[in-house]
């Protein structure tokens, strides 16, 4: 019996999941023994639609259930929230025209969305999606999960990355690494088997477009350059088709287009109809958009040729970043050995043709373009835990980082496409005698002037020793970490001591705001319910654990086969592992499994009528 | 399940020393002698080897101090590789280490031997920008000449790199400084001509 507890189990510290947090759909994967695997939800679905709904009665709903709510009562659900991550009230005007986001009237620097009676920031909405994926993973793996690798568009800026990491924290996940989506996809493809070569990853998703060019060398994936557009994706095609359909219907049915457009329920259903037509058109030469509402019917045929004509300029928009990316990477189309397609929108034949023509290579499409990013995130998770030893990703920062100087000009400190982690140092001094503070304005972007770049944060160097002007010397180190997120530290050059830096992010949440949200995240009632459920599950676990201990001394125990014993011990250990997790579903699942494993033992004990200890106990 | 224990990965001592230095030596960091002529394949190989050793991915489960150290070490490695990979940046780096100031300020002064050429070029640029297409052939021709001069600079630099690598004289560095300035000036001219030619289309 001594060997029973020597079987090693993954504890929750060993489990790092890989998450593709997409604009339209999200997925979760983990690194299996030999390959990454997508984990299904309890409904058997691999894909979780990135939709979040809330009602007083049901609380939060995520995924397919939330999508149902979206169709029937659009004001109770939020979709495509990724488009708002890390953005401010001032720069979402375009989104608001196309998406029915309900913003709260009172806005500070942080956006807040109305969802029923709730007011939520985009990271809080995303956190609900992450929470759902985390639960799916916990139920699939049977252990508590606390750490994750989460993918982001390569072209995401600092604020968008921070917002994604905040979402993880709010969902109770430590985001060990943010990985760029195209880079993750290249990991999943295992193209390093060819050992050396240059590959291009073309990633056209629901809301974002990325292009990355990488050099592969014995398991090293070195990104040479990346480019993209964080507001270009399949959603744009949906909006195009939607606008046409609304106009058609308005004239057919005799309404003003604006009136139809403001009918959110009609728009949501019509959106679904055009998306279905769009998806079919990737496989058949002609489709019919069919739509019924309130007893009326709309029908319109759409041929591939018409469709191609409609989306031609959309597809063309992706090619500019591709050309720039090749230029930045210092490669010509002939030097690109392989092209990988990622994202649902790359199923569109016109997109494939355009990519093939530009890179002069037939693109890889073996892996499901919807799943490849999540699979790559799981491989990266394996790299972090040490389970995958031969691969290493060297990524770049997509945007240049600079500081504001005299006359509103930006001085670049770290250029775009620099391998990360990357750092730069700059020495600052005072302009006035006795000056105690220096304010540093950090920006991201390629343009010369402050007004054309994106403000990232203001760093206040505080409590500088009062000295005559120009004598104080503060060295500020800007470091972009492996997540593509900026860290700033400062040092007084004269004294060598750390200098206090206060960060004021231009967009997004401060650390203390995130912490406050984590505390508020669950209102008391939900908390109490959860605690009670967990407590009850533990009581039940105690009961079966006690019964099992007693059964060990029973003679029936010795009649068990080695296999049966091993199975009981495995399940016993698994239950012990999840016992302290705050997930009652998980504990109950393990109780059920232990029950199943001990079924024959219980039967033997009852049948031979020697098992007083277990009699009447369901074990 | 493989797991990484905290002591399994360690930053080598010679690299840790560079982390503490006020002006880290990129050559030492990559385990190379201070040479201006470098084999790019060898440099890349060294960069990849050290990346495997130092990258934060290898320290995901180490303690905070080790993670911090890996972050600094790999950012320094990336800075060093980026600098040494490009022959011009590499030369600037070595010049700075030997007390030659950066050439930026002086690069705006027209090298004397180019004075006449630049005067004519500026006139042609003005004409083209003013819409006079007759200036175009002249500019195309001028650009070819400048590109040839840039090629001459690159060849001269190559030779001087070997000279310095073998003889280590200050004169060699001074010559490199002068040619880098001249090259930068020519590069700026090419850029302006390119922009004018493209803009007029």
CSV table of N, CA and C in Angstrom, one decimal, chain A residues 415-480:
chain,number,residue,atom,x,y,z
A,415,UNK,N,12.4,51.3,-31.2
A,415,UNK,CA,11.7,51.3,-32.5
A,415,UNK,C,10.8,50.1,-32.6
A,416,UNK,N,9.9,50.2,-33.5
A,416,UNK,CA,9.0,49.1,-33.8
A,416,UNK,C,9.8,47.9,-34.3
A,417,UNK,N,9.3,46.7,-34.1
A,417,UNK,CA,10.0,45.5,-34.6
A,417,UNK,C,11.3,45.2,-33.9
A,418,UNK,N,11.5,45.8,-32.7
A,418,UNK,CA,12.6,45.5,-31.9
A,418,UNK,C,12.2,44.2,-31.1
A,419,UNK,N,13.2,43.3,-31.0
A,419,UNK,CA,13.0,42.1,-30.2
A,419,UNK,C,12.7,42.4,-28.8
A,420,UNK,N,11.7,41.8,-28.2
A,420,UNK,CA,11.5,42.0,-26.8
A,420,UNK,C,11.9,40.8,-26.0
A,421,UNK,N,12.3,41.0,-24.7
A,421,UNK,CA,12.3,42.3,-23.9
A,421,UNK,C,13.4,43.2,-24.6
A,422,UNK,N,13.0,44.5,-24.5
A,422,UNK,CA,13.9,45.6,-25.0
A,422,UNK,C,13.9,46.7,-24.0
A,423,UNK,N,15.0,47.4,-24.0
A,423,UNK,CA,15.1,48.5,-23.0
A,423,UNK,C,15.8,49.7,-23.6
A,424,UNK,N,15.6,50.8,-23.0
A,424,UNK,CA,16.3,52.1,-23.4
A,424,UNK,C,16.3,52.9,-22.2
A,425,UNK,N,17.4,53.7,-22.0
A,425,UNK,CA,17.6,54.6,-20.9
A,425,UNK,C,17.7,56.0,-21.4
A,426,UNK,N,17.2,56.9,-20.5
A,426,UNK,CA,17.3,58.3,-20.9
A,426,UNK,C,17.5,59.1,-19.6
A,427,UNK,N,18.4,60.1,-19.7
A,427,UNK,CA,18.6,60.9,-18.4
A,427,UNK,C,17.9,62.2,-18.5
A,428,UNK,N,17.2,62.5,-17.4
A,428,UNK,CA,16.4,63.7,-17.3
A,428,UNK,C,17.0,64.6,-16.2
A,429,UNK,N,16.7,65.9,-16.4
A,429,UNK,CA,17.2,66.8,-15.3
A,429,UNK,C,16.1,67.8,-15.1
A,430,UNK,N,16.4,68.7,-14.2
A,430,UNK,CA,15.4,69.8,-13.8
A,430,UNK,C,15.7,71.0,-14.5
A,431,UNK,N,14.6,71.9,-14.7
A,431,UNK,CA,14.8,73.1,-15.5
A,431,UNK,C,14.8,74.3,-14.6
A,432,UNK,N,14.3,74.1,-13.3
A,432,UNK,CA,14.2,75.3,-12.4
A,432,UNK,C,14.9,74.9,-11.1
A,433,UNK,N,15.5,75.9,-10.4
A,433,UNK,CA,16.1,75.6,-9.1
A,433,UNK,C,15.1,75.0,-8.2
A,434,UNK,N,15.5,74.0,-7.5
A,434,UNK,CA,14.7,73.4,-6.4
A,434,UNK,C,13.5,72.6,-6.9
A,435,UNK,N,13.5,72.3,-8.2
A,435,UNK,CA,12.4,71.5,-8.8
A,435,UNK,C,12.4,70.1,-8.2
A,436,UNK,N,11.2,69.7,-7.8
A,436,UNK,CA,11.1,68.4,-7.1
A,436,UNK,C,10.5,67.3,-8.0
A,437,UNK,N,9.7,67.7,-9.1
A,437,UNK,CA,9.1,66.7,-9.9
A,437,UNK,C,9.5,66.9,-11.4
A,438,UNK,N,9.5,65.8,-12.1
A,438,UNK,CA,9.7,65.8,-13.6
A,438,UNK,C,8.6,64.9,-14.1
A,439,UNK,N,7.8,65.5,-15.1
A,439,UNK,CA,6.8,64.7,-15.7
A,439,UNK,C,7.2,64.2,-17.1
A,440,UNK,N,7.1,62.9,-17.3
A,440,UNK,CA,7.5,62.3,-18.5
A,440,UNK,C,6.3,61.7,-19.2
A,441,UNK,N,6.1,62.2,-20.5
A,441,UNK,CA,5.0,61.7,-21.2
A,441,UNK,C,5.4,60.7,-22.3
A,442,UNK,N,4.9,59.4,-22.1
A,442,UNK,CA,5.3,58.3,-23.0
A,442,UNK,C,4.3,58.0,-24.0
A,443,UNK,N,4.7,57.9,-25.3
A,443,UNK,CA,3.7,57.6,-26.4
A,443,UNK,C,4.1,56.4,-27.2
A,444,UNK,N,3.2,55.9,-27.9
A,444,UNK,CA,3.4,54.8,-28.8
A,444,UNK,C,2.9,55.2,-30.2
A,445,UNK,N,3.7,54.9,-31.2
A,445,UNK,CA,3.3,55.2,-32.6
A,445,UNK,C,4.5,55.5,-33.5
A,446,UNK,N,4.2,55.7,-34.8
A,446,UNK,CA,5.3,55.9,-35.7
A,446,UNK,C,5.4,57.3,-36.2
A,447,UNK,N,4.5,58.2,-35.8
A,447,UNK,CA,4.5,59.5,-36.3
A,447,UNK,C,5.4,60.4,-35.5
A,448,UNK,N,5.7,61.6,-36.1
A,448,UNK,CA,6.7,62.5,-35.4
A,448,UNK,C,6.1,63.3,-34.3
A,449,UNK,N,4.8,63.7,-34.4
A,449,UNK,CA,4.2,64.6,-33.5
A,449,UNK,C,3.4,63.9,-32.4
A,450,UNK,N,3.4,64.5,-31.2
A,450,UNK,CA,2.7,63.9,-30.1
A,450,UNK,C,1.2,63.7,-30.4
A,451,UNK,N,0.6,64.7,-31.1
A,451,UNK,CA,-0.8,64.6,-31.4
A,451,UNK,C,-1.2,63.5,-32.3
A,452,UNK,N,-0.2,62.9,-33.1
A,452,UNK,CA,-0.4,61.8,-34.0
A,452,UNK,C,-0.1,60.5,-33.4
A,453,UNK,N,0.5,60.4,-32.2
A,453,UNK,CA,0.8,59.2,-31.6
A,453,UNK,C,-0.2,58.9,-30.5
A,454,UNK,N,-0.1,57.7,-29.9
A,454,UNK,CA,-1.1,57.4,-28.9
A,454,UNK,C,-0.4,57.6,-27.5
A,455,UNK,N,-1.1,58.4,-26.7
A,455,UNK,CA,-0.5,58.6,-25.4
A,455,UNK,C,-0.7,57.3,-24.6
A,456,UNK,N,0.4,57.0,-23.9
A,456,UNK,CA,0.5,55.7,-23.2
A,456,UNK,C,0.3,55.9,-21.7
A,457,UNK,N,1.2,56.8,-21.2
A,457,UNK,CA,1.1,57.1,-19.8
A,457,UNK,C,1.9,58.3,-19.5
A,458,UNK,N,1.7,58.9,-18.3
A,458,UNK,CA,2.5,60.0,-17.8
A,458,UNK,C,3.2,59.5,-16.6
A,459,UNK,N,4.5,59.6,-16.5
A,459,UNK,CA,5.3,59.1,-15.4
A,459,UNK,C,5.8,60.4,-14.6
A,460,UNK,N,5.5,60.4,-13.4
A,460,UNK,CA,5.9,61.5,-12.5
A,460,UNK,C,7.1,61.1,-11.7
A,461,UNK,N,8.2,61.7,-12.0
A,461,UNK,CA,9.4,61.4,-11.1
A,461,UNK,C,9.2,62.3,-9.9
A,462,UNK,N,9.1,61.7,-8.7
A,462,UNK,CA,8.7,62.6,-7.5
A,462,UNK,C,9.9,62.6,-6.5
A,463,UNK,N,9.8,63.6,-5.7
A,463,UNK,CA,10.7,63.8,-4.5
A,463,UNK,C,12.1,63.8,-5.0
A,464,UNK,N,12.4,64.6,-6.0
A,464,UNK,CA,13.8,64.8,-6.5
A,464,UNK,C,14.4,65.7,-5.4
A,465,UNK,N,15.7,65.4,-5.1
A,465,UNK,CA,16.4,66.3,-4.1
A,465,UNK,C,16.4,67.7,-4.7
A,466,UNK,N,16.0,68.7,-3.9
A,466,UNK,CA,16.0,70.1,-4.4
A,466,UNK,C,17.5,70.6,-4.7
A,467,UNK,N,17.8,70.9,-5.9
A,467,UNK,CA,19.1,71.3,-6.3
A,467,UNK,C,19.0,72.4,-7.3
A,468,UNK,N,20.1,73.1,-7.6
A,468,UNK,CA,20.0,74.1,-8.7
A,468,UNK,C,19.6,73.5,-10.0
A,469,UNK,N,19.0,74.2,-10.9
A,469,UNK,CA,18.5,73.7,-12.2
A,469,UNK,C,19.6,72.9,-12.9
A,470,UNK,N,19.3,71.8,-13.5
A,470,UNK,CA,20.2,71.1,-14.3
A,470,UNK,C,21.2,70.2,-13.6
A,471,UNK,N,21.2,70.2,-12.3
A,471,UNK,CA,22.2,69.4,-11.5
A,471,UNK,C,21.7,68.0,-11.2
A,472,UNK,N,20.4,67.9,-11.0
A,472,UNK,CA,19.8,66.6,-10.7
A,472,UNK,C,19.9,65.8,-12.0
A,473,UNK,N,20.2,64.5,-11.8
A,473,UNK,CA,20.3,63.6,-13.0
A,473,UNK,C,19.5,62.4,-12.6
A,474,UNK,N,18.4,62.2,-13.3
A,474,UNK,CA,17.6,61.0,-13.1
A,474,UNK,C,17.6,60.1,-14.4
A,475,UNK,N,18.2,58.9,-14.2
A,475,UNK,CA,18.2,58.0,-15.3
A,475,UNK,C,16.9,57.2,-15.3
A,476,UNK,N,16.1,57.3,-16.4
A,476,UNK,CA,14.9,56.5,-16.5
A,476,UNK,C,15.0,55.4,-17.4
A,477,UNK,N,14.7,54.2,-17.0
A,477,UNK,CA,14.8,53.0,-17.8
A,477,UNK,C,13.4,52.5,-18.3
A,478,UNK,N,13.3,52.5,-19.6
A,478,UNK,CA,12.0,52.0,-20.2
A,478,UNK,C,12.3,50.6,-20.7
A,479,UNK,N,11.5,49.7,-20.2
A,479,UNK,CA,11.7,48.3,-20.5
A,479,UNK,C,10.4,47.7,-21.0
A,480,UNK,N,10.4,47.2,-22.2
A,480,UNK,CA,9.2,46.5,-22.7
A,480,UNK,C,9.4,45.0,-22.5
